Coordinates of C-alpha atoms in Angstrom, one line a residue:
M1 CA 7.6 11.4 -24.7
D2 CA 8.7 14.9 -25.5
Q3 CA 6.6 17.9 -24.4
S4 CA 5.2 18.8 -27.8
L5 CA 3.8 15.3 -28.3
Q6 CA 2.6 15.1 -24.7
S7 CA 0.7 18.3 -25.1
A8 CA -1.1 17.1 -28.3
L9 CA -1.9 13.8 -26.7
A10 CA -3.3 15.5 -23.5
A11 CA -5.4 17.8 -25.7
E12 CA -6.8 14.8 -27.6
E13 CA -7.7 13.1 -24.3
D14 CA -9.5 16.3 -23.2
R15 CA -11.3 16.5 -26.5
Q16 CA -12.6 12.9 -26.3
R17 CA -13.6 13.3 -22.6
G18 CA -15.5 16.5 -23.2
G19 CA -16.9 15.9 -26.6
L20 CA -19.8 13.8 -28.0
E21 CA -18.7 11.3 -30.6
L22 CA -21.2 10.9 -33.4
I23 CA -19.0 9.3 -36.1
P24 CA -20.5 5.8 -36.6
S25 CA -17.2 4.2 -37.4
E26 CA -15.6 5.4 -34.1
N27 CA -15.9 4.0 -30.6
Y28 CA -14.0 3.8 -27.3
V29 CA -12.1 0.8 -26.1
S30 CA -11.8 -0.7 -22.6
R31 CA -8.8 -0.1 -20.4
A32 CA -7.8 -3.8 -21.1
V33 CA -7.8 -3.3 -24.8
L34 CA -5.9 0.0 -24.5
D35 CA -3.3 -1.6 -22.3
A36 CA -2.8 -4.5 -24.6
L37 CA -1.7 -2.2 -27.4
G38 CA 1.2 -1.0 -25.3
T39 CA 2.7 -4.4 -24.4
V40 CA 6.0 -5.9 -25.2
L41 CA 4.3 -7.8 -28.0
T42 CA 5.1 -4.7 -30.0
N43 CA 8.7 -5.9 -30.1
K44 CA 8.0 -9.3 -31.6
Y45 CA 8.0 -10.3 -35.3
A46 CA 5.7 -13.3 -36.0
E47 CA 5.6 -13.8 -39.8
G48 CA 3.5 -16.8 -40.7
Y49 CA 0.8 -18.5 -38.7
P50 CA 0.7 -20.4 -35.4
G51 CA 2.9 -23.5 -35.7
R52 CA 4.3 -22.3 -39.0
R53 CA 6.4 -19.2 -38.2
Y54 CA 9.4 -17.9 -40.0
Y55 CA 11.1 -16.5 -36.8
G56 CA 12.0 -18.2 -33.6
G57 CA 10.6 -17.4 -30.1
Q58 CA 7.0 -17.9 -31.0
V59 CA 5.7 -20.0 -28.1
N60 CA 3.6 -17.2 -26.5
T61 CA 2.6 -15.5 -29.8
D62 CA 1.1 -18.8 -31.0
I63 CA -0.9 -19.1 -27.8
I64 CA -2.3 -15.6 -28.1
E65 CA -3.1 -15.8 -31.8
N66 CA -4.8 -19.2 -31.4
I67 CA -7.0 -17.7 -28.6
A68 CA -7.9 -14.8 -30.8
I69 CA -8.8 -17.2 -33.6
D70 CA -11.0 -19.4 -31.4
R71 CA -12.8 -16.5 -29.9
A72 CA -13.5 -14.9 -33.3
K73 CA -14.9 -18.2 -34.7
A74 CA -17.1 -18.7 -31.7
L75 CA -18.4 -15.1 -31.7
F76 CA -19.5 -15.2 -35.4
G77 CA -20.1 -18.9 -36.0
A78 CA -17.2 -19.2 -38.5
D79 CA -15.2 -22.3 -39.4
H80 CA -12.0 -20.3 -39.7
A81 CA -10.8 -16.8 -38.7
N82 CA -7.8 -14.9 -39.9
V83 CA -7.0 -12.2 -37.2
Q84 CA -3.9 -10.8 -38.9
P85 CA -5.2 -8.1 -41.3
Y86 CA -3.9 -4.7 -40.4
S87 CA -7.3 -3.1 -41.0
G88 CA -10.5 -3.3 -43.0
A89 CA -9.1 -2.2 -46.4
P90 CA -6.4 -4.8 -46.6
A91 CA -8.8 -7.4 -45.3
N92 CA -11.1 -6.7 -48.2
L93 CA -8.2 -6.7 -50.7
A94 CA -7.0 -10.0 -49.3
A95 CA -10.5 -11.5 -49.7
Y96 CA -10.7 -10.4 -53.3
F97 CA -7.3 -11.9 -54.1
A98 CA -8.2 -15.1 -52.3
W99 CA -11.0 -15.9 -54.8
C100 CA -10.5 -13.6 -57.8
E101 CA -7.9 -13.2 -60.6
P102 CA -7.1 -9.7 -61.9
G103 CA -9.8 -8.6 -64.2
D104 CA -12.5 -10.7 -62.5
T105 CA -15.8 -9.0 -61.7
I106 CA -17.1 -8.1 -58.2
L107 CA -20.7 -6.9 -57.7
A108 CA -21.0 -4.4 -54.8
M109 CA -23.0 -1.5 -53.5
D110 CA -22.4 1.9 -55.0
L111 CA -20.4 4.2 -52.7
S112 CA -23.0 7.1 -53.0
H113 CA -25.8 4.7 -52.0
G114 CA -23.9 3.6 -48.9
G115 CA -21.1 1.3 -50.0
H116 CA -17.5 1.6 -49.0
L117 CA -14.4 3.1 -50.7
T118 CA -12.9 -0.4 -50.9
H119 CA -15.9 -1.7 -52.7
G120 CA -14.8 -0.4 -56.0
H121 CA -14.2 3.3 -55.9
P122 CA -12.2 4.1 -59.1
L123 CA -9.3 5.7 -57.1
T124 CA -8.6 2.6 -55.0
A125 CA -6.1 -0.2 -55.8
G126 CA -8.8 -2.8 -55.9
A127 CA -10.6 -1.0 -58.7
R128 CA -7.4 -0.9 -60.7
I129 CA -7.1 -4.7 -60.5
F130 CA -10.7 -6.0 -60.5
N131 CA -13.8 -5.0 -62.4
F132 CA -16.5 -3.7 -60.1
V133 CA -20.1 -3.5 -61.0
R134 CA -22.4 -1.6 -58.7
Y135 CA -25.9 -1.9 -57.4
G136 CA -27.8 0.6 -55.3
M137 CA -31.1 1.7 -53.8
A138 CA -34.2 1.4 -56.1
D139 CA -36.1 3.7 -53.7
Q140 CA -34.0 6.3 -51.9
E141 CA -37.0 7.3 -49.7
T142 CA -37.1 3.9 -48.0
G143 CA -33.7 2.4 -48.9
R144 CA -35.3 -0.5 -50.7
I145 CA -33.0 -2.6 -52.9
D146 CA -34.4 -4.1 -56.0
Y147 CA -33.0 -7.7 -55.7
D148 CA -34.5 -8.7 -59.1
Q149 CA -32.3 -6.0 -60.6
V150 CA -29.3 -7.2 -58.6
R151 CA -30.0 -10.7 -60.0
E152 CA -30.1 -9.3 -63.6
L153 CA -26.7 -7.6 -63.0
A154 CA -25.3 -10.9 -61.7
L155 CA -26.6 -12.9 -64.6
K156 CA -25.3 -10.3 -67.1
H157 CA -21.8 -9.8 -65.6
R158 CA -21.2 -13.2 -63.9
P159 CA -19.3 -11.8 -60.9
K160 CA -16.9 -14.0 -58.9
I161 CA -18.0 -12.3 -55.7
I162 CA -21.3 -10.7 -54.7
L163 CA -20.5 -8.3 -51.9
A164 CA -23.0 -7.2 -49.2
G165 CA -21.6 -4.4 -47.1
H166 CA -21.9 -0.7 -46.5
S167 CA -20.6 2.3 -44.5
S168 CA -23.5 4.7 -44.8
Y169 CA -26.6 2.6 -45.6
P170 CA -29.0 2.9 -42.7
R171 CA -31.0 -0.2 -43.4
E172 CA -30.4 -4.0 -43.4
L173 CA -29.7 -6.0 -46.5
D174 CA -31.5 -9.2 -47.4
Y175 CA -28.7 -11.7 -47.0
A176 CA -30.8 -14.7 -48.0
K177 CA -31.7 -13.1 -51.4
L178 CA -28.1 -12.0 -52.1
S179 CA -26.8 -15.5 -51.1
A180 CA -29.3 -17.1 -53.5
I181 CA -28.2 -14.9 -56.3
A182 CA -24.6 -15.7 -55.6
A183 CA -25.3 -19.4 -55.7
E184 CA -27.2 -19.1 -59.0
V185 CA -24.2 -17.6 -60.7
G186 CA -21.5 -19.5 -58.9
A187 CA -20.1 -16.5 -57.0
V188 CA -18.9 -16.3 -53.4
A189 CA -21.3 -14.5 -51.1
M190 CA -19.1 -12.1 -49.2
A191 CA -20.2 -9.6 -46.5
D192 CA -18.2 -6.7 -45.3
I193 CA -19.5 -6.3 -41.8
A194 CA -17.0 -3.7 -40.6
H195 CA -19.8 -1.4 -39.4
L196 CA -22.1 -4.1 -38.1
A197 CA -19.8 -6.6 -36.5
G198 CA -20.6 -5.6 -32.9
L199 CA -24.3 -5.6 -33.6
I200 CA -24.1 -9.0 -35.2
A201 CA -22.0 -10.3 -32.3
G202 CA -24.6 -8.9 -29.9
G203 CA -27.4 -10.7 -31.7
V204 CA -29.4 -7.7 -32.7
L205 CA -28.7 -7.8 -36.4
A206 CA -28.6 -10.8 -38.8
N207 CA -25.5 -12.8 -39.3
P208 CA -24.8 -13.4 -43.0
F209 CA -23.4 -16.9 -42.2
D210 CA -26.9 -17.9 -41.1
H211 CA -28.1 -17.0 -44.6
G212 CA -25.6 -18.9 -46.8
F213 CA -22.7 -16.6 -46.9
Q214 CA -19.2 -18.1 -47.1
L215 CA -16.9 -15.1 -46.4
M216 CA -17.0 -12.1 -44.1
T217 CA -14.5 -9.3 -43.6
S218 CA -14.6 -6.8 -40.8
T219 CA -12.7 -4.2 -38.8
T220 CA -12.4 -4.9 -35.1
H221 CA -13.0 -1.3 -34.0
K222 CA -16.3 0.4 -34.7
T223 CA -19.3 -1.4 -33.1
L224 CA -17.0 -4.3 -31.9
R225 CA -15.1 -1.9 -29.6
G226 CA -11.8 -3.4 -30.2
P227 CA -8.4 -2.1 -31.5
R228 CA -8.0 -0.6 -35.0
G229 CA -7.5 -3.8 -37.0
G230 CA -9.1 -6.2 -39.5
L231 CA -10.6 -9.7 -39.5
I232 CA -11.6 -12.3 -42.1
L233 CA -14.0 -15.0 -41.3
T234 CA -14.8 -18.0 -43.6
K235 CA -16.8 -21.2 -43.9
G236 CA -15.0 -24.2 -45.2
T237 CA -12.1 -26.6 -44.5
V238 CA -8.7 -25.5 -43.5
T239 CA -5.9 -27.3 -45.4
S240 CA -2.1 -27.1 -45.3
P241 CA -0.8 -23.7 -46.4
L242 CA 2.4 -25.3 -47.7
K243 CA 0.6 -26.7 -50.7
A244 CA -1.6 -24.6 -52.9
P245 CA -5.2 -25.8 -52.4
E246 CA -7.8 -26.3 -55.1
H247 CA -9.9 -23.3 -56.0
T248 CA -13.0 -24.5 -54.3
M249 CA -15.4 -23.1 -51.7
E250 CA -14.4 -25.7 -49.1
H251 CA -10.8 -24.5 -49.4
L252 CA -11.7 -20.8 -49.0
P253 CA -10.1 -20.5 -45.5
T254 CA -6.7 -21.6 -46.8
L255 CA -7.0 -19.4 -49.9
V256 CA -7.7 -16.5 -47.6
D257 CA -4.7 -17.3 -45.3
R258 CA -2.4 -17.4 -48.3
A259 CA -3.8 -14.1 -49.6
V260 CA -3.1 -12.4 -46.3
F261 CA 0.3 -13.9 -45.8
P262 CA 2.5 -14.0 -47.8
G263 CA 0.2 -12.5 -50.5
L264 CA -0.4 -9.0 -49.0
Q265 CA 1.2 -8.6 -45.6
G266 CA 4.3 -9.4 -43.7
G267 CA 4.6 -9.8 -40.0
P268 CA 1.3 -9.4 -38.0
H269 CA 1.0 -6.8 -35.3
M270 CA 0.9 -9.1 -32.3
N271 CA 0.0 -6.4 -29.8
V272 CA -3.1 -5.7 -31.8
I273 CA -3.9 -9.4 -32.0
L274 CA -3.7 -9.5 -28.2
A275 CA -6.1 -6.6 -28.0
K276 CA -8.5 -8.3 -30.6
A277 CA -8.6 -11.4 -28.4
I278 CA -9.6 -9.2 -25.4
A279 CA -12.3 -7.4 -27.4
F280 CA -13.7 -10.7 -28.7
A281 CA -14.0 -12.0 -25.1
E282 CA -15.7 -8.7 -24.1
A283 CA -18.2 -9.0 -27.0
A284 CA -19.2 -12.5 -25.8
Q285 CA -20.4 -11.2 -22.5
P286 CA -24.1 -10.7 -21.7
E287 CA -23.7 -7.0 -21.1
F288 CA -22.4 -6.6 -24.7
K289 CA -25.9 -7.7 -25.9
T290 CA -27.4 -4.9 -23.9
Y291 CA -24.9 -2.5 -25.4
A292 CA -25.8 -3.6 -29.0
Q293 CA -29.5 -3.3 -28.4
R294 CA -29.1 0.1 -26.8
T295 CA -27.1 1.3 -29.8
L296 CA -30.0 0.5 -32.0
D297 CA -32.5 2.1 -29.6
N298 CA -30.4 5.2 -29.4
A299 CA -30.2 5.4 -33.2
S300 CA -33.9 5.0 -33.6
A301 CA -34.6 7.7 -31.0
L302 CA -32.1 10.1 -32.6
A303 CA -33.5 9.6 -36.1
S304 CA -37.0 10.3 -34.8
A305 CA -35.9 13.4 -33.0
L306 CA -34.1 14.8 -36.0
T307 CA -37.1 14.0 -38.3
D308 CA -39.4 15.9 -35.8
R309 CA -37.1 18.9 -36.2
G310 CA -37.4 18.9 -40.0
F311 CA -34.2 17.2 -40.9
R312 CA -34.6 14.9 -44.0
L313 CA -32.9 11.5 -43.5
V314 CA -31.7 9.4 -46.4
T315 CA -34.0 6.4 -46.6
G316 CA -36.3 8.1 -44.1
G317 CA -34.7 6.7 -40.9
T318 CA -32.6 3.8 -39.8
N319 CA -32.6 0.1 -38.9
N320 CA -29.0 0.0 -37.7
H321 CA -26.6 2.3 -35.8
L322 CA -26.3 5.2 -38.3
M323 CA -28.2 7.7 -40.2
V324 CA -27.4 10.3 -43.0
I325 CA -28.9 13.8 -43.0
D326 CA -29.4 15.5 -46.4
M327 CA -28.2 18.9 -45.1
Q328 CA -28.6 20.6 -48.4
D329 CA -32.3 19.7 -48.5
S330 CA -32.8 20.2 -44.8
R331 CA -31.0 23.4 -44.1
G332 CA -29.5 24.7 -47.3
I333 CA -25.9 24.0 -46.3
S334 CA -23.4 21.3 -47.3
G335 CA -22.4 18.4 -45.0
G336 CA -18.9 19.9 -44.8
V337 CA -20.3 23.1 -43.3
A338 CA -22.4 21.2 -40.9
E339 CA -19.5 19.1 -39.8
Q340 CA -17.4 22.2 -39.1
V341 CA -20.2 23.8 -37.1
L342 CA -20.8 20.8 -35.0
D343 CA -17.1 20.2 -34.4
S344 CA -16.9 23.8 -33.0
V345 CA -19.3 22.9 -30.2
G346 CA -17.9 19.5 -29.4
L347 CA -20.2 17.3 -31.5
T348 CA -18.1 15.2 -33.8
A349 CA -19.8 14.0 -37.0
N350 CA -18.6 13.5 -40.6
K351 CA -19.7 14.8 -44.0
N352 CA -20.9 12.1 -46.4
V353 CA -22.1 11.8 -49.9
I354 CA -25.8 11.0 -50.6
P355 CA -27.3 9.2 -53.6
N356 CA -27.1 11.4 -56.7
D357 CA -25.2 14.0 -54.8
T358 CA -24.6 17.2 -56.9
H359 CA -21.9 18.4 -54.5
P360 CA -18.2 17.2 -54.7
A361 CA -17.0 14.4 -52.4
Y362 CA -14.8 16.7 -50.3
D363 CA -17.9 18.9 -49.5
P364 CA -20.9 16.7 -50.0
S365 CA -24.6 17.2 -49.2
G366 CA -24.9 14.7 -46.4
L367 CA -23.9 14.4 -42.8
R368 CA -23.4 11.0 -41.3
L369 CA -24.3 10.4 -37.6
G370 CA -24.1 7.2 -35.5
T371 CA -24.7 6.0 -31.9
P372 CA -22.0 3.4 -31.1
A373 CA -19.6 5.6 -29.2
L374 CA -22.2 7.7 -27.3
T375 CA -23.9 4.4 -26.3
T376 CA -20.5 3.2 -24.9
R377 CA -20.3 6.4 -22.9
G378 CA -23.7 5.5 -21.3
L379 CA -26.2 7.8 -23.1
L380 CA -29.7 6.5 -23.3
P381 CA -32.6 7.0 -25.7
E382 CA -34.0 9.8 -23.5
H383 CA -30.8 11.8 -24.1
M384 CA -31.4 11.8 -27.9
T385 CA -33.9 14.7 -27.8
L386 CA -31.3 16.9 -26.2
L387 CA -28.7 15.8 -28.8
A388 CA -31.1 16.7 -31.6
D389 CA -31.8 20.1 -30.0
W390 CA -28.1 20.8 -29.9
I391 CA -27.7 19.9 -33.5
E392 CA -30.6 22.0 -34.5
F393 CA -29.4 25.0 -32.4
A394 CA -25.8 24.8 -33.6
I395 CA -26.8 24.8 -37.3
A396 CA -29.2 27.6 -36.8
M397 CA -26.7 29.7 -34.8
R398 CA -23.7 28.9 -37.0
A399 CA -22.9 32.6 -37.6
D400 CA -23.0 33.5 -33.9
S401 CA -19.6 32.6 -32.4
G402 CA -20.7 33.6 -28.9
K403 CA -23.6 31.3 -28.8
L404 CA -21.6 28.5 -30.2
Q405 CA -18.9 29.0 -27.6
A406 CA -21.5 28.9 -24.8
M407 CA -23.0 25.7 -26.2
H408 CA -19.6 24.1 -26.4
G409 CA -19.3 24.6 -22.7
E410 CA -22.7 23.1 -22.1
V411 CA -21.8 20.0 -24.2
T412 CA -18.5 19.6 -22.3
E413 CA -20.1 19.9 -18.9
F414 CA -22.7 17.3 -19.9
M415 CA -20.3 14.8 -21.4
L416 CA -17.9 14.9 -18.4
G417 CA -20.6 13.1 -16.5
F418 CA -20.1 10.1 -18.8
P419 CA -16.6 8.8 -18.3
L420 CA -14.6 7.1 -21.0
P421 CA -14.4 3.4 -20.4
S422 CA -10.7 3.6 -20.2
D423 CA -11.1 6.0 -17.3
V424 CA -13.3 3.8 -15.2

């Protein structure tokens, strides 16, 4: 590696070691996962699926992918797993194509109410192909969803997919109610669990498959602590991909496989699939359940500490790993300004839209915080008071560069006492 790249990489390592990661979609991987990404599997093309490849030399790749598939199925109680999606966005797009035709309707959560970009934002490829209808919070103070209203939308628009999933909604959805609505209109009940996968695997949040869902998509990073990649899980019967299956629920696994390859992607990234297999095994260990519960405990403690300091949280708190502060209402600044201030002292968060936001998306009113990464580092609920103090102080002292610089040193000194898992 040349010097300019080495310097940037070393600086990023220092930033991660000395900083406090608060972005809820980020985490740290183990040394084993990190090492897997740099193996000779990077060299290997493996188009197709185990036992049905389009290139030779697949004996070992088939073993690795089958292990990853079996571990993912066991972890989430799925009948089938496709571990090839490059990330969460293509996993969602493949899921849509597996069941829908262009122009079909998908009912999903509104982005400003906590949904994800790939759940129908007008600028995305999916929104140019499918018709997205959106539901949201009926009560923004509590996060309550009016499921009778969701049912009315479903009966009116007859969606092919009802999508449960979010990236900034701090509460749990009622999967049983959404599944019942989907069954009533003949839709597939699909959950995007990208943010929640590790918490579901750890048994601290509900598994949509236990409530009648047929399809789940996910990333493998975030709370699952694996490599950056995607995953699609299904209920149903796997049939031969050489023959187009009937468009029925029981054939959903094969429809998904065909949508991923050759429908959307070419050769899978086998080094990433190796890392996924390692992460799935790690998530099946007893200590991962402790991690998942502590992530929730830390989030609850941080939300309470912020509320005590006068910060207004969207939905009034959290039941999962994240929270969103209305910075405009709380401190009279945008989420973008808050993000920059916290970044300057080693606290990494991200700006985020809030319901009915009057500010533009590139500088919205909200600031999104989460506890997955700091929990991985070893922080406990008793540390959340200190974290809330830091956030309050940095925002209040944002015009005083000297005090911010001193605080950055304090944050760094503190976080160096909590090693990265890849350093242990």
